[in-house]
Short mmCIF file of C-alpha atoms in Angstrom, two decimals:
data_model
loop_
_atom_site.label_atom_id
_atom_site.label_comp_id
_atom_site.label_asym_id
_atom_site.label_seq_id
_atom_site.Cartn_x
_atom_site.Cartn_y
_atom_site.Cartn_z
CA ILE A 1 11.31 67.73 70.96
CA GLN A 2 8.68 66.86 73.66
CA THR A 3 9.02 65.51 77.18
CA ARG A 4 7.39 62.03 77.57
CA ASN A 5 8.53 61.35 81.24
CA TYR A 6 10.65 62.81 83.90
CA SER A 7 11.55 61.26 87.22
CA PHE A 8 14.02 62.21 90.06
CA TYR A 9 14.35 59.99 92.98
CA PRO A 10 17.27 59.16 95.68
CA ASN A 11 19.20 56.06 96.08
CA TYR A 12 19.57 54.62 99.33
CA SER A 13 22.16 52.42 101.08
CA THR A 14 21.19 50.31 104.20
CA GLU A 15 23.82 50.47 107.05
CA LYS A 16 24.36 47.77 109.60
CA ASP A 17 22.39 50.11 112.03
CA HIS A 18 19.45 50.04 109.67
CA ARG A 19 19.89 53.74 108.79
CA ASN A 20 18.89 54.37 105.22
CA GLU A 21 21.61 56.98 103.79
CA VAL A 22 21.14 58.58 100.36
CA THR A 23 24.08 57.59 98.31
CA GLY A 24 22.84 59.49 94.97
CA TYR A 25 20.07 60.14 92.88
CA THR A 26 18.59 58.69 89.75
CA VAL A 27 17.03 60.96 87.11
CA ASN A 28 15.28 59.75 83.99
CA ASN A 29 14.30 62.24 81.39
CA SER A 30 12.52 60.58 78.48
CA VAL A 31 11.71 62.66 75.35
CA ILE A 32 10.17 62.18 72.03
CA VAL A 33 11.71 63.62 69.16
CA VAL A 34 9.88 64.12 65.75
CA VAL A 35 12.25 64.21 62.71
CA ARG A 36 10.39 65.48 59.44
CA ASP A 37 13.41 64.78 57.13
CA ILE A 38 13.72 61.06 57.33
CA LYS A 39 17.33 61.28 56.01
CA LEU A 40 18.39 62.96 59.01
CA THR A 41 17.28 60.17 61.56
CA GLY A 42 20.71 58.49 61.94
CA LYS A 43 22.22 62.05 62.73
CA VAL A 44 19.58 62.69 65.26
CA ILE A 45 20.41 59.42 66.90
CA ASP A 46 24.14 60.05 66.83
CA ALA A 47 23.87 63.70 68.05
CA ALA A 48 21.74 62.53 71.07
CA LEU A 49 24.19 59.67 72.01
CA ASN A 50 27.12 62.07 71.60
CA ASN A 51 25.41 64.58 73.94
CA GLY A 52 24.55 62.29 76.97
CA ALA A 53 21.66 60.16 76.04
CA ASN A 54 22.28 56.79 77.24
CA GLU A 55 19.14 54.84 75.94
CA ILE A 56 17.01 54.81 73.10
CA ASN A 57 13.77 52.88 73.51
CA SER A 58 12.23 52.97 70.05
CA LEU A 59 11.72 54.07 66.57
CA ASP A 60 8.47 54.66 64.95
CA PHE A 61 7.88 55.59 61.25
CA SER A 62 4.59 57.17 60.42
CA ALA A 63 3.27 59.53 57.79
CA SER A 64 2.37 62.95 59.06
CA ASP A 65 -0.35 63.61 56.58
CA THR A 66 -2.38 60.58 55.27
CA LYS A 67 -5.76 62.26 54.33
CA ALA A 68 -4.92 62.56 50.57
CA VAL A 69 -3.46 58.98 50.34
CA ARG A 70 -6.63 57.68 52.39
CA LYS A 71 -8.79 59.16 49.95
CA VAL A 72 -7.20 57.42 47.09
CA ALA A 73 -7.19 54.13 48.90
CA LEU A 74 -10.83 54.37 49.62
CA LEU A 75 -11.58 54.97 45.72
CA ASN A 76 -9.33 52.08 44.98
CA ALA A 77 -11.02 49.84 47.54
CA VAL A 78 -14.57 50.83 46.08
CA GLN A 79 -13.53 49.89 42.74
CA ASP A 80 -12.04 46.71 43.73
CA ALA A 81 -15.23 45.87 45.77
CA ARG A 82 -17.40 46.77 42.79
CA ASP A 83 -15.15 44.55 40.63
CA LYS A 84 -15.02 41.57 42.87
CA ALA A 85 -19.13 41.88 43.40
CA ASP A 86 -19.52 42.21 39.26
CA ILE A 87 -17.31 38.77 38.98
CA ILE A 88 -19.37 37.12 41.67
CA ALA A 89 -22.78 38.07 40.03
CA LYS A 90 -21.59 37.17 36.84
CA GLY A 91 -20.73 33.74 37.94
CA LEU A 92 -24.10 33.34 39.43
CA GLY A 93 -25.59 34.43 36.07
CA LYS A 94 -26.75 37.64 37.62
CA ARG A 95 -25.93 41.50 37.52
CA ILE A 96 -25.49 44.25 40.25
CA VAL A 97 -28.49 46.69 39.90
CA GLY A 98 -27.99 48.57 43.10
CA ILE A 99 -26.25 48.94 46.37
CA GLN A 100 -27.79 47.86 49.58
CA SER A 101 -25.29 48.85 51.96
CA VAL A 102 -21.74 50.17 52.39
CA SER A 103 -19.66 50.15 55.50
CA GLU A 104 -15.98 51.32 55.85
CA SER A 105 -13.64 50.38 58.79
CA THR A 106 -10.10 50.97 59.42
CA GLY A 107 -7.77 48.18 60.31
CA TYR A 108 -5.17 48.09 62.97
CA ILE A 109 -1.58 48.68 61.64
CA GLU A 110 1.04 47.47 63.91
CA THR A 111 3.78 49.89 64.67
CA ARG A 112 7.16 48.35 64.41
CA ARG A 113 9.44 49.22 67.28
CA PHE A 114 13.19 48.76 67.21
CA GLY A 115 15.27 47.88 70.10
CA GLY A 116 17.48 50.55 71.77
CA ASN A 117 20.49 48.54 72.77
CA MET A 118 20.93 47.53 69.15
CA LEU A 119 20.95 51.28 67.96
CA MET A 120 23.18 52.32 70.64
CA ALA A 121 25.71 49.56 69.57
CA ALA A 122 25.41 50.67 66.02
CA ALA A 123 26.09 54.41 66.95
CA LYS A 124 29.22 53.80 68.92
CA ASP A 125 31.52 53.35 65.79
CA ALA A 126 29.80 54.88 62.92
CA ALA A 127 26.93 57.14 61.79
CA THR A 128 23.72 55.41 62.51
CA PRO A 129 22.10 54.08 59.28
CA ILE A 130 18.12 54.40 59.23
CA ALA A 131 16.47 53.07 56.19
CA PRO A 132 12.67 53.12 56.65
CA GLY A 133 11.87 51.67 53.20
CA SER A 134 9.07 53.52 51.00
CA LEU A 135 5.29 54.08 51.24
#
């Protein structure tokens, strides 16, 4: 659990004689919770809501260690590029005899965010079901 944002400020009520009177305070304590066992995500949300949390802003799913799968993906991409180059060259009656240049770039993958109101409504009556799918 990590603090993301904390704010504390007074609420004012303006009286007829233009005096500002403090009528209360607003506190916002936003935290980031990392759950390593994805099967526990729904239980963590339920526990937060049952212990005073009144808003859930988003859920983000990501892999914690992507180094090994990135290496495999690069090897597969290289083989795929070579296969495509060979097919194109064959179609032109040529063959690949060397590599002139290679570049690698990382594409942007949009993080999916899920609305907090929907999650809070689901958590009121039953355990929150979280099904992230598979990688």
